[in-house]
mmCIF file of C-alpha atoms in Angstrom:
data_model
loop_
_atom_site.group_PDB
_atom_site.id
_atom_site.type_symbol
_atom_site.label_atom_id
_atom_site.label_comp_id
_atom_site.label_asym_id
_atom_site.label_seq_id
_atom_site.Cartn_x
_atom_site.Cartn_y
_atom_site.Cartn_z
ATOM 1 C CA UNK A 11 0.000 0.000 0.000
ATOM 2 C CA UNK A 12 2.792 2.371 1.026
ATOM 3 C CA UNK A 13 4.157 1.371 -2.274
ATOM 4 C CA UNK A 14 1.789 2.399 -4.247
ATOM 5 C CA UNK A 15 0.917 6.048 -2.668
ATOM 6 C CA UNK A 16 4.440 6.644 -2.758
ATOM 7 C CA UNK A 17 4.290 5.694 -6.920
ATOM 8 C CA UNK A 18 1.588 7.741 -7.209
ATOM 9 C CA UNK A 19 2.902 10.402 -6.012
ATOM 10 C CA UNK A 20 5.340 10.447 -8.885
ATOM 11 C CA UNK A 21 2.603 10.335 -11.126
ATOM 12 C CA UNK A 22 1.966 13.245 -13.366
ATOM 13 C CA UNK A 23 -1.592 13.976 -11.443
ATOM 14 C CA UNK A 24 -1.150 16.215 -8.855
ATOM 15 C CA UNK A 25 -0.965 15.553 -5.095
ATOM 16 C CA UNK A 26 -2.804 16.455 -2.220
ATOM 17 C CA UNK A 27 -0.436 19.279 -1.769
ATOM 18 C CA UNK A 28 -1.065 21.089 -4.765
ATOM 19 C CA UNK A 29 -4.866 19.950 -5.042
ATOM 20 C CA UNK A 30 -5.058 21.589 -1.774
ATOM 21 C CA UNK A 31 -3.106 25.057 -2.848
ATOM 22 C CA UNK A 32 -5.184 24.741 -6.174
ATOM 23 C CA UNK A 33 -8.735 24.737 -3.829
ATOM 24 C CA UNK A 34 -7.307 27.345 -1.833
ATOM 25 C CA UNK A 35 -6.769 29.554 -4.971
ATOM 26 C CA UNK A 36 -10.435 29.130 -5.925
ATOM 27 C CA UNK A 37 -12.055 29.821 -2.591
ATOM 28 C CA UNK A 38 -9.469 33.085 -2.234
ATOM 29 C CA UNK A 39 -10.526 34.142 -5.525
ATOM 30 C CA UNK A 40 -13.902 33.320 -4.985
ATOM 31 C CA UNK A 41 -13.765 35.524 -1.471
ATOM 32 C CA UNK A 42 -13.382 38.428 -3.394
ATOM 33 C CA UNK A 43 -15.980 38.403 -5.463
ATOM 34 C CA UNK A 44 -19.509 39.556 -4.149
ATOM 35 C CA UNK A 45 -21.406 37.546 -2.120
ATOM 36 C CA UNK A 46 -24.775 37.940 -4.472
ATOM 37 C CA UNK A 47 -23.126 38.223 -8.392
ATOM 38 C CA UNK A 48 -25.476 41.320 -9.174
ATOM 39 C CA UNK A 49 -24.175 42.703 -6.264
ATOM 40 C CA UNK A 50 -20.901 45.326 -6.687
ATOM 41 C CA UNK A 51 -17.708 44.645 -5.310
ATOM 42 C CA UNK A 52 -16.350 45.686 -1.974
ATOM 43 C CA UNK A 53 -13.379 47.505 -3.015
ATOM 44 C CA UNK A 54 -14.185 50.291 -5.647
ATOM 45 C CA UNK A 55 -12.167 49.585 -8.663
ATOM 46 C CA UNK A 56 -8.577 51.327 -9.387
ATOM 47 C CA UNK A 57 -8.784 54.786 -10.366
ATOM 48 C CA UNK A 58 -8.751 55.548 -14.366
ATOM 49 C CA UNK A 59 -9.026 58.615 -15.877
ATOM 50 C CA UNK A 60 -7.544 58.327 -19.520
ATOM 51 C CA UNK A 61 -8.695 60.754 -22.030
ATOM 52 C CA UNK A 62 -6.774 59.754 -25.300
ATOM 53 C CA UNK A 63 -9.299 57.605 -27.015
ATOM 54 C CA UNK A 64 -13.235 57.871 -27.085
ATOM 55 C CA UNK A 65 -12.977 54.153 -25.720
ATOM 56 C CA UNK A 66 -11.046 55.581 -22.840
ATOM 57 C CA UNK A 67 -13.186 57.843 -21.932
ATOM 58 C CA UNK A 68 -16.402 56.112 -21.786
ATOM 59 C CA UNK A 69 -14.032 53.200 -19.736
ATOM 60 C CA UNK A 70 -13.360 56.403 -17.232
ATOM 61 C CA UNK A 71 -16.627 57.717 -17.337
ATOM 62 C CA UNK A 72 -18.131 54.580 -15.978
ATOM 63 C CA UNK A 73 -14.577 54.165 -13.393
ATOM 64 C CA UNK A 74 -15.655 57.141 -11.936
ATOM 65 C CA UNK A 75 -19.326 56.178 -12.105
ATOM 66 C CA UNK A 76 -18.400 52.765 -10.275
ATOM 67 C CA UNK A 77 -16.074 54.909 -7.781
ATOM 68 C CA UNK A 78 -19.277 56.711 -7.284
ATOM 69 C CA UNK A 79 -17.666 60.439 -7.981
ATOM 70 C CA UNK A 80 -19.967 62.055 -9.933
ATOM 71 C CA UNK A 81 -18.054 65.234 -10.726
ATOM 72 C CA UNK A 82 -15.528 63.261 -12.616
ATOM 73 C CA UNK A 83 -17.996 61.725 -14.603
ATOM 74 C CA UNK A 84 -19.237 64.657 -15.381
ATOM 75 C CA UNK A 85 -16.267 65.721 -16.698
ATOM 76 C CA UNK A 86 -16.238 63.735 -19.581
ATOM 77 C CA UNK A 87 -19.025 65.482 -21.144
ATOM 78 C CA UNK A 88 -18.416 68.784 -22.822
ATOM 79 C CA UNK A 89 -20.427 71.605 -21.795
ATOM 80 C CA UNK A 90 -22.970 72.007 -23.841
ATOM 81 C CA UNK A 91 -26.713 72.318 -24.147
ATOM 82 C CA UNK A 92 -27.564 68.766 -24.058
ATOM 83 C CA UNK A 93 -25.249 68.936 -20.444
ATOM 84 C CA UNK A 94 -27.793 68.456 -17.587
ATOM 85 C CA UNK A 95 -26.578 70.644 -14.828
ATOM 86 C CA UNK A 96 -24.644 68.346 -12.642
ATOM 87 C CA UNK A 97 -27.156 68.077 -9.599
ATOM 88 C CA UNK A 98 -29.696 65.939 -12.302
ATOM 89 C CA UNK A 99 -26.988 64.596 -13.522
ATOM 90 C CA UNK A 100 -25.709 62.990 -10.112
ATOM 91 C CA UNK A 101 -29.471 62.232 -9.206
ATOM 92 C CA UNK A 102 -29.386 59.855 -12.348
ATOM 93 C CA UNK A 103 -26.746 57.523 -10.630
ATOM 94 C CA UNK A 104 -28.082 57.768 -6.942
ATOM 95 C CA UNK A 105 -29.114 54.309 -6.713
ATOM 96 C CA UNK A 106 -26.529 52.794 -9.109
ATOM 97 C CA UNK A 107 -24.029 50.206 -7.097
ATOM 98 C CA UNK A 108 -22.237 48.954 -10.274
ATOM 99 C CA UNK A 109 -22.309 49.308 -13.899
ATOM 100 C CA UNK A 110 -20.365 46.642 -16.456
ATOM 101 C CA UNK A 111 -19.377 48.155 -19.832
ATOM 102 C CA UNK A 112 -18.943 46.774 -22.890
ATOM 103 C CA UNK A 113 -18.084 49.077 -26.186
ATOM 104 C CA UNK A 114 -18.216 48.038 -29.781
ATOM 105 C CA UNK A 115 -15.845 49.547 -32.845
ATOM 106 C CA UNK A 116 -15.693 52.976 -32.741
ATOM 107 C CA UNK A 117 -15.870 54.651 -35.666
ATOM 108 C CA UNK A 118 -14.591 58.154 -36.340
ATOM 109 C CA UNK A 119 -14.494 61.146 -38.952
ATOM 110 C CA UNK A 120 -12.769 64.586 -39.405
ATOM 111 C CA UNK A 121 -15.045 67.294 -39.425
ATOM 112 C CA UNK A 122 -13.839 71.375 -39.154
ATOM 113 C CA UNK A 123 -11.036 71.329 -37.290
ATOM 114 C CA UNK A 124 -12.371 68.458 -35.327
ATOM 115 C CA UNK A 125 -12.729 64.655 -35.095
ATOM 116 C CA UNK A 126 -16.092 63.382 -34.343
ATOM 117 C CA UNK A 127 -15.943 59.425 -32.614
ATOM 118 C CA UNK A 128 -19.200 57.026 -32.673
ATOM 119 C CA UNK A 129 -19.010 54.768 -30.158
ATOM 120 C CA UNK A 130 -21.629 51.913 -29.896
ATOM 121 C CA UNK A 131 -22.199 51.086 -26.055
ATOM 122 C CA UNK A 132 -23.834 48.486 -24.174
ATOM 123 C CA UNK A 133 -24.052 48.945 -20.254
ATOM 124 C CA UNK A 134 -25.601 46.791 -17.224
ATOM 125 C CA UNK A 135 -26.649 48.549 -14.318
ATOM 126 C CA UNK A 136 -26.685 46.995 -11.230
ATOM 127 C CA UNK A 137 -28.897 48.980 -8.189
ATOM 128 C CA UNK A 138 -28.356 48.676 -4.713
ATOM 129 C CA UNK A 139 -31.295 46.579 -4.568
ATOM 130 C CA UNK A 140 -29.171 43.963 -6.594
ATOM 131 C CA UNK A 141 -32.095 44.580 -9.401
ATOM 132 C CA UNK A 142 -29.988 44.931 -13.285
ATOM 133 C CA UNK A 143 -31.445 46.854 -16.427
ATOM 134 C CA UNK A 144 -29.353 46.459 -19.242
ATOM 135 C CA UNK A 145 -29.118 49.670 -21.555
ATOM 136 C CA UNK A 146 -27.812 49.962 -25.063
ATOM 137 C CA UNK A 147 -26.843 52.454 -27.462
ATOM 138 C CA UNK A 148 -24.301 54.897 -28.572
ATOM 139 C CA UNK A 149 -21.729 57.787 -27.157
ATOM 140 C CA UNK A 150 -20.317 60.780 -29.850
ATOM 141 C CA UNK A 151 -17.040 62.193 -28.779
ATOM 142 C CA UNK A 152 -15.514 65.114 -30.354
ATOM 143 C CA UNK A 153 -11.957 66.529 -30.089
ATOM 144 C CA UNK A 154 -11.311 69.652 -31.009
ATOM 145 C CA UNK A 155 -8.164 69.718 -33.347
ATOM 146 C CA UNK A 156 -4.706 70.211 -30.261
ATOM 147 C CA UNK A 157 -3.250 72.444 -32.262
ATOM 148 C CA UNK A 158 -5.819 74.850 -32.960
ATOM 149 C CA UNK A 159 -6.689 75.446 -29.169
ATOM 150 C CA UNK A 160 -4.455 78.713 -28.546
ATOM 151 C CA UNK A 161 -6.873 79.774 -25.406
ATOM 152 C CA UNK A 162 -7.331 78.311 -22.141
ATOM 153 C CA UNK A 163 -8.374 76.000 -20.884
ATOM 154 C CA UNK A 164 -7.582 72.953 -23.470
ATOM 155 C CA UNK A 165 -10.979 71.246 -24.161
ATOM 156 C CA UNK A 166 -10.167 67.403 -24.350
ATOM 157 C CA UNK A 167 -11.833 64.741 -25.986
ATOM 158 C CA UNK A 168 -14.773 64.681 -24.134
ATOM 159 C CA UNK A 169 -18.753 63.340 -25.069
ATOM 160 C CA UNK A 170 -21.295 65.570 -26.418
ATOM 161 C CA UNK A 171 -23.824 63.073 -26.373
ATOM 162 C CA UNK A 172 -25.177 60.146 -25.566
ATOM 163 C CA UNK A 173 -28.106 57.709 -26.246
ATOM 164 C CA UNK A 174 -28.851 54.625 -24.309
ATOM 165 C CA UNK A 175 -31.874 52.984 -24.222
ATOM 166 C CA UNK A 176 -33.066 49.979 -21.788
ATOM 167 C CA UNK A 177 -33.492 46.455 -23.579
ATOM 168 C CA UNK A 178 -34.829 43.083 -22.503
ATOM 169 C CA UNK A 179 -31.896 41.272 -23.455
ATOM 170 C CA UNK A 180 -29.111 40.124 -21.129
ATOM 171 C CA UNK A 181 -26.420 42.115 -20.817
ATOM 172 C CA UNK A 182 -24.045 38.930 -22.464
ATOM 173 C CA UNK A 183 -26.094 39.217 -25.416
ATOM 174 C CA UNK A 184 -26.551 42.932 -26.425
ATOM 175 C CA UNK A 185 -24.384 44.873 -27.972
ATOM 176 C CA UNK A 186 -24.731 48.897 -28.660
ATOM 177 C CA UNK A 187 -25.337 50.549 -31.935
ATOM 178 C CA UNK A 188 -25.015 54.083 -33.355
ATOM 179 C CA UNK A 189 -27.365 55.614 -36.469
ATOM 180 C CA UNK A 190 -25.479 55.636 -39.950
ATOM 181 C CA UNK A 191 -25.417 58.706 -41.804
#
């Protein structure tokens, strides 16, 4: 008997060491995720705020959204007329816990001195309550040409609007989509 634990522990299957460290592995990494899978997690997630592609942005956008600092998030939309003033705008995300992303192909286009970016979106939002409504659609960013700004303060690629809709489909499944020209 001692014979043939002792083989098989030259065997290539693993032993009751590793098989051990292996389960460990699993219930660590299954310790940090939430308890309820809708639910957020614990620890906010690392702080991004990258403005050099419209993919970035919307990925900081919802960083900060997740972070739950509204101001930054408001920062990535220019100041315009379609702008909500930032108290409605904070309001919108009151009960939000957690938001996944997930973008599609941007597509962009010069236009006067600037470039305008489509970006097709698709986002879950997750409530405190746990309760998710998925939301798709698309994000237009515009950066005015570097060079041309000779005035403060430098306006960076930023969004000047956005349409998302709620849709029935799991989040998995959807995908976002922006109008053709």
């Amino acid at each position: 008997m001692m014979q043939s634990m002792l083989a098989s522990s030259r065997s290539p299957r693993p032993s009751v060491a590793t098989s051990l460290l292996a389960m460990c592995a699993v219930v660590v990494s299954l310790s940090t995720l939430p308890a309820n899978a809708t639910q957020s997690p614990r620890t906010p997630p690392d702080y991004r705020d990258d403005r050099s592609t419209a993919e970035s942005v919307v990925r900081s956008l919802y960083n900060a959204v997740n972070r739950h600092e509204y101001l930054r998030a408001y920062s990535y939309f220019s100041d315009g007329p379609e702008r909500p003033d930032f108290e409605t705008f904070s309001k919108g995300y009151e009960a939000t816990e957690h938001v996944r992303l997930k973008l599609g192909k941007a597509v962009s286009e010069g236009a006067a001195g600037s470039i305008y970016t489509r970006l097709p979106v698709a986002i879950e939002a997750i409530d405190s309550g746990g309760a998710a409504q998925v939301y798709a659609g698309c994000y237009t960013l515009r950066l005015a040409q570097p060079a041309a700004q000779a005035t403060p303060p430098f306006q960076p690629l930023s969004i000047t609007e956005g349409t998302l809709k709620p849709v029935d489909a799991p989040f998995d499944s959807t995908s976002g989509s922006c109008p053709t020209n």
